[in-house]
Amino acid sequence: MDRTICPPISPVSGVDFPRASVRKLANGATLHELPFGEEEIVRVDCVFKAGTTRQSHLLVASFAGQLLHEGTKKHTSAQIAEILDSYGGLLSSSVSYENTCVTMHALKRHLEPMLRLLSEVLTEPSYGEKEFSTYLSKRKQQYLIQREKVTTLASRNMSAALYGPKSLYGTVATLEDYDRLNTEWLREFHRENYTMEDCDIIISGKVDDAARQLVERTLGAISAQSRKPFTSSLYEWDELNKTYCFEEKADSVQSAIYIGRKVMSPKDPEFHYFSVLNTLLGGYFGSRLMTNIREEKGYTYGIGSYLLSLPTMGRFIISTQTATEFVEPTLKEIEKELKTLCDTPVDADELEEVKSYMLGENARVVDGSFTFVDAYLSFLTQGIDGNDFYKQSEKAILSVTPERLMALANQYFADRNQFCVSVAGQKTR
């Protein structure tokens, strides 16, 4: 091999997103199998429709999910930790708007005892007062720390403006909400929402017949239970009610800027074309916002734009932090970049660079042991077919033109009344 000769460069294309084998278990749970790799590791994810949209009181879903593995009717929190240490396993949980996902990593040779523990955690959480009080104290401390940060203030105010202060997406828990929480609320939420009938089980890694049989004998043997209908209208949102928010933080060293608006959901075919526009504007290090506001003007260490997916829509956000004296100049430069995208077609070379970057990022999804499992989970909870998503994404990236991007920019960036600008920090005006 002659290392003085650069290897040929070829475009990235054809992301082959893995397809799962899907079937129903005896108790109504849906089993998704994603076998891959040679490492003797198995990952099991259990996804329940137990997200924050299902709660009748703020914080209940989050606490119920995070405290699942902090004690059961048979084992204390310390004993569970000892079991995990002895088997070299991991248990974790995450709570989103729609779902709670409980994830277990286990060595193949210890899969049976780990699945028994997972089954116990899912069905018999104790929600003991001691564990609850410890976690409550921790969360309250985190809340007090976070509310002192200008990024938190600006982000929360923008969400409240976009969706209304009484909606799920605009509501912020207070210390009073933490103090009202109790373990009975957690037990009730668990009884009503952690039902196997609505559970998706994803088993990945070193999956063979023995692993399948173990899943059926443990998770598949959990008794079926029908979900109680949920009819609360607590989380209906309003239309945009503010286009500018400011919260003073007199002792802050920097000010935070958040600019956002509602856009299409990932299920919309236009989402993939808008993703190209977002990347061009602020979605990677070579973007226009970074080049102008960080590299040329030096107003900030970093600035970017990104898309957040919600159950029925998306949210487009620009965010940065800067010194107080640069808040107004930064806002003017952001405005200039948005206007330029509306008025001037993108240069062909710049667009080609963005396309190459995005195709590479798509390929990274299947590069890694469990990276694509995270993507599979994300698509599953949104009702999106991963293969179709990446095919549509690649098609949009390769086919998008400067004219189409300019049309999208005019559709979503031209009307500033659809945006909320939220600033937190010292006064500037």
C-alpha positions in Angstrom: 0.0 0.0 0.0 1.4 3.4 -1.0 0.4 5.7 1.8 1.4 8.8 -0.2 -1.5 8.3 -2.5 -4.9 9.5 -1.2 -7.6 6.9 -1.5 -10.5 7.7 -3.9 -13.3 9.8 -2.6 -16.8 8.6 -3.4 -20.2 9.9 -2.3 -22.0 8.2 0.6 -25.4 6.7 -0.3 -27.8 3.9 0.4 -28.2 3.8 4.1 -29.5 0.3 4.8 -31.5 0.8 8.0 -32.1 -2.6 9.7 -35.5 -4.1 9.6 -36.8 -5.9 12.7 -38.6 -9.2 13.0 -41.9 -8.3 14.7 -44.4 -10.6 16.4 -46.9 -10.6 19.3 -46.3 -12.4 22.6 -49.0 -14.3 24.5 -49.7 -11.3 26.8 -50.2 -8.9 23.9 -46.8 -7.2 24.0 -45.1 -6.7 20.6 -41.6 -8.2 20.3 -39.1 -6.5 17.9 -36.0 -8.5 17.2 -32.8 -6.9 15.9 -30.0 -9.5 16.0 -26.5 -8.2 15.1 -22.9 -8.4 16.1 -20.6 -11.0 17.6 -20.3 -9.5 21.1 -22.0 -11.5 23.8 -24.2 -8.6 24.8 -28.0 -8.4 24.7 -30.0 -5.2 25.0 -33.7 -5.2 25.9 -35.9 -2.0 25.7 -39.4 -2.0 27.0 -41.5 1.0 25.7 -44.7 1.8 27.5 -47.2 4.5 26.6 -46.5 6.2 29.9 -45.1 9.6 28.9 -45.9 13.0 30.4 -49.0 13.4 28.1 -50.6 10.6 30.2 -50.2 12.3 33.6 -52.9 14.2 35.5 -50.3 15.9 37.7 -47.0 17.5 36.7 -43.9 15.4 37.3 -45.7 12.1 38.0 -44.7 10.4 34.8 -41.1 11.4 35.2 -40.9 10.3 38.8 -42.7 7.0 38.1 -40.3 6.1 35.3 -37.1 7.1 37.0 -37.9 5.4 40.3 -38.9 2.0 38.7 -35.6 0.4 39.5 -35.1 2.1 42.9 -36.7 -0.7 44.9 -39.3 -3.4 44.4 -41.5 -5.5 46.7 -38.7 -8.1 46.9 -35.5 -6.0 46.7 -34.3 -2.7 48.0 -32.5 -0.1 45.9 -29.2 -1.2 47.3 -29.9 -4.9 46.6 -30.8 -4.1 43.0 -27.6 -2.2 42.6 -25.7 -5.2 44.0 -27.4 -7.6 41.6 -26.5 -5.4 38.7 -22.9 -5.2 39.8 -22.7 -9.0 40.3 -24.0 -9.7 36.8 -22.3 -6.7 35.0 -25.7 -5.4 33.9 -27.2 -2.0 33.5 -30.8 -0.7 34.0 -31.9 2.7 33.0 -35.1 4.5 32.1 -36.1 7.6 30.1 -39.4 9.5 29.9 -40.6 11.5 26.9 -43.9 13.2 26.1 -45.5 10.0 24.8 -43.5 7.1 26.3 -41.3 5.7 29.0 -38.5 3.4 27.9 -36.8 1.0 30.3 -33.5 -0.3 29.0 -31.5 -3.3 30.1 -28.0 -4.2 29.0 -26.8 -7.7 29.9 -24.1 -10.2 29.2 -25.5 -13.1 27.2 -24.6 -15.6 29.8 -26.4 -13.6 32.5 -29.5 -12.9 30.4 -31.9 -15.1 32.4 -31.4 -13.5 35.9 -31.3 -10.0 34.3 -34.6 -10.6 32.6 -36.1 -11.8 35.8 -34.9 -8.6 37.5 -36.3 -6.5 34.7 -39.7 -8.3 34.9 -39.7 -7.6 38.6 -38.8 -3.9 38.2 -41.6 -3.4 35.6 -44.3 -5.1 37.6 -43.5 -4.6 41.3 -41.9 -1.2 41.9 -42.3 -0.3 45.6 -42.0 3.5 45.3 -40.8 3.5 48.8 -40.9 6.7 50.8 -37.2 6.7 51.5 -36.2 6.3 47.8 -38.9 8.8 46.8 -37.7 11.4 49.4 -34.1 11.0 48.3 -34.9 11.4 44.6 -37.3 14.3 45.3 -34.6 16.2 47.1 -32.2 15.6 44.2 -34.7 16.8 41.6 -35.6 19.9 43.6 -31.9 20.8 43.9 -31.5 20.3 40.1 -34.6 22.5 39.5 -33.1 25.3 41.7 -29.8 25.1 39.8 -31.4 25.0 36.4 -33.7 28.0 37.0 -30.7 30.2 37.7 -29.3 29.5 34.1 -30.2 32.0 31.4 -30.5 29.2 28.9 -33.2 27.5 30.9 -35.1 30.8 31.4 -35.0 31.7 27.7 -35.9 28.2 26.5 -38.9 27.9 28.9 -40.2 31.4 28.0 -40.0 30.6 24.3 -41.9 27.3 24.8 -44.6 29.0 26.9 -45.0 31.7 24.1 -45.2 29.1 21.3 -47.7 26.8 22.9 -49.3 28.7 25.7 -48.3 28.6 29.4 -50.9 26.0 30.3 -50.0 23.4 27.7 -47.7 20.4 28.2 -45.0 22.0 26.1 -45.2 25.4 27.8 -45.8 24.4 31.4 -43.0 24.6 33.9 -43.1 22.7 37.2 -42.7 24.8 40.3 -41.5 24.0 43.8 -45.1 23.7 44.8 -45.6 20.9 42.2 -42.6 19.0 43.7 -44.0 19.4 47.2 -47.5 18.1 46.1 -46.0 14.9 44.7 -46.7 11.7 46.6 -46.0 8.0 46.2 -49.7 7.0 45.8 -49.9 9.2 42.6 -46.9 7.2 41.3 -48.4 3.8 42.1 -51.7 4.9 40.5 -49.9 6.1 37.3 -48.0 2.8 37.2 -51.1 0.7 37.5 -52.9 2.5 34.7 -50.1 3.0 32.2 -47.5 0.2 32.5 -49.6 -2.4 30.7 -48.1 -5.2 28.6 -50.9 -4.9 26.0 -49.4 -1.6 24.9 -45.8 -2.5 25.4 -43.2 -2.7 22.7 -40.2 -4.9 23.6 -37.1 -4.5 21.4 -34.4 -7.2 21.9 -31.1 -6.5 20.1 -27.5 -7.7 20.0 -26.6 -11.3 20.4 -30.2 -12.6 19.8 -30.7 -16.4 19.3 -33.4 -19.0 20.0 -32.3 -19.2 23.6 -32.6 -15.5 24.1 -36.1 -15.5 22.5 -37.3 -18.2 24.7 -36.0 -16.4 27.8 -37.9 -13.3 26.8 -41.1 -15.3 26.3 -40.7 -17.0 29.7 -40.1 -13.7 31.6 -41.5 -10.6 29.9 -44.0 -12.6 27.8 -45.4 -14.2 31.0 -46.3 -10.9 32.7 -50.1 -10.9 33.0 -51.9 -8.8 30.4 -53.8 -5.8 31.6 -56.0 -3.4 29.5 -55.1 0.3 29.6 -57.6 2.6 31.3 -58.8 5.2 28.8 -57.2 8.6 29.2 -59.4 11.6 28.4 -57.7 14.5 30.0 -57.5 17.8 28.0 -54.9 19.2 30.3 -52.3 19.5 27.5 -54.1 21.2 24.7 -52.0 24.0 23.3 -52.7 27.5 22.2 -51.5 29.5 19.2 -48.4 31.7 19.4 -49.2 34.3 22.1 -45.9 36.3 22.2 -43.3 37.2 19.6 -40.8 38.6 22.1 -39.9 37.5 25.7 -37.3 38.9 28.0 -36.4 37.8 31.5 -33.9 39.8 33.5 -31.0 38.0 35.2 -29.1 41.0 36.5 -26.1 39.0 37.8 -25.6 36.9 34.6 -22.3 37.0 32.8 -23.9 36.2 29.4 -27.3 36.4 27.9 -29.1 33.5 26.2 -31.0 33.9 23.0 -33.7 31.4 21.8 -35.6 31.9 18.6 -38.3 29.4 17.6 -41.4 28.6 15.6 -43.6 25.6 14.9 -42.9 23.6 11.7 -43.9 20.3 10.1 -43.6 16.9 11.7 -41.0 14.3 10.5 -43.9 12.5 8.8 -44.3 15.4 6.4 -42.4 14.9 3.1 -41.2 18.5 3.3 -39.4 17.7 6.5 -36.4 16.3 4.7 -36.0 19.4 2.4 -36.4 21.7 5.4 -33.7 19.6 7.2 -31.3 20.6 4.4 -32.3 24.3 4.9 -31.8 24.0 8.6 -28.3 22.4 8.2 -27.3 25.2 5.8 -28.4 27.8 8.2 -27.1 26.5 11.5 -27.0 22.7 11.6 -23.2 22.1 11.4 -19.9 23.8 12.2 -19.6 25.2 8.7 -23.1 26.7 8.7 -23.9 30.3 7.9 -24.7 31.2 11.5 -21.4 29.8 12.7 -19.4 31.3 9.9 -20.9 34.8 10.4 -21.6 35.2 14.1 -18.8 33.1 15.6 -16.0 33.0 13.0 -16.3 36.5 11.5 -18.0 38.6 14.2 -16.8 36.8 17.3 -20.0 37.4 19.2 -20.3 33.9 20.6 -18.4 30.6 21.1 -21.2 28.7 19.3 -24.5 29.2 17.7 -26.8 26.7 15.9 -30.2 25.8 14.6 -32.0 22.5 15.0 -35.3 20.7 14.7 -37.2 19.0 17.6 -39.9 16.5 16.9 -43.1 16.5 18.8 -45.9 14.0 18.4 -47.9 16.0 15.9 -45.5 18.8 14.8 -41.9 19.9 14.8 -40.1 22.9 16.3 -37.4 24.9 14.6 -35.0 26.6 17.1 -32.0 28.9 16.9 -30.0 29.2 20.1 -26.8 30.8 21.4 -25.3 32.6 24.3 -23.4 35.9 24.1 -22.2 38.9 26.1 -25.0 41.4 26.9 -23.5 44.1 24.6 -23.7 41.7 21.7 -27.3 40.6 22.1 -28.7 43.2 19.7 -26.0 42.8 17.1 -26.4 39.0 17.2 -30.2 39.3 16.7 -29.6 41.6 13.7 -27.1 39.1 12.1 -29.6 36.2 12.6 -32.2 38.4 11.0 -29.9 39.1 8.1 -29.1 35.4 7.5 -32.8 34.5 7.5 -33.5 37.2 5.0 -30.7 36.2 2.8 -32.0 32.7 2.5 -35.4 34.2 1.5 -33.9 36.5 -1.1 -30.8 34.8 -2.6 -30.4 31.3 -4.1 -27.8 29.2 -2.4 -24.5 28.9 -4.1 -24.0 25.4 -5.8 -20.7 24.7 -4.1 -22.1 25.6 -0.6 -25.1 23.4 -1.2 -22.9 20.5 -2.4 -20.9 20.8 0.9 -24.1 20.6 2.9 -25.3 17.6 1.0 -22.1 15.7 1.5 -22.2 16.4 5.2 -25.8 15.3 5.6 -25.3 12.0 3.7 -22.3 11.3 6.0 -24.4 12.0 9.0 -27.1 9.6 7.8 -24.5 6.9 7.4 -23.4 7.4 11.0 -26.7 6.0 12.2 -25.8 2.5 11.3 -22.1 2.9 12.4 -21.9 1.5 15.9 -23.0 -1.3 18.2 -26.3 0.0 19.4 -26.5 3.4 17.6 -29.2 2.3 15.2 -31.2 0.7 18.0 -31.6 4.2 19.4 -32.8 5.4 16.0 -35.1 2.5 15.7 -36.7 3.3 19.0 -37.1 7.0 18.0 -38.9 6.0 14.8 -41.0 3.4 16.5 -42.4 5.8 19.0 -43.2 8.3 16.3 -44.8 5.8 14.0 -42.2 6.2 11.3 -40.6 3.5 9.1 -36.8 3.9 9.4 -36.0 2.5 6.0 -38.5 4.8 4.3 -37.3 7.8 6.3 -33.7 7.4 5.2 -34.7 6.7 1.6 -36.8 9.9 1.6 -34.0 11.8 3.3 -31.4 10.7 0.8 -33.7 11.5 -2.1 -34.4 15.0 -0.7 -30.7 15.7 -0.1 -29.6 14.6 -3.6 -32.5 16.3 -5.4 -33.0 19.6 -3.6 -32.3 22.7 -5.6 -31.4 26.3 -4.6 -34.8 27.4 -5.8 -36.6 24.9 -3.6 -34.6 26.0 -0.6 -35.4 29.6 -1.2 -39.1 28.8 -1.5 -39.0 26.9 1.8 -37.2 29.8 3.4 -39.9 32.2 2.3 -42.6 29.8 3.6 -41.1 29.5 7.0 -38.7 32.4 7.6 -40.3 35.4 5.9 -43.1 35.9 8.4 -41.4 36.9 11.6 -44.8 37.0 13.4 -44.6 33.2 13.5 -41.4 33.3 15.5 -40.8 33.9 19.2 -37.6 35.7 20.2 -36.7 34.9 23.8 -33.8 36.6 25.7 -32.7 36.1 29.2 -29.9 38.0 30.9 -29.0 41.6 31.7 -31.2 44.4 30.3 -30.2 45.6 26.8 -33.2 47.7 25.8 
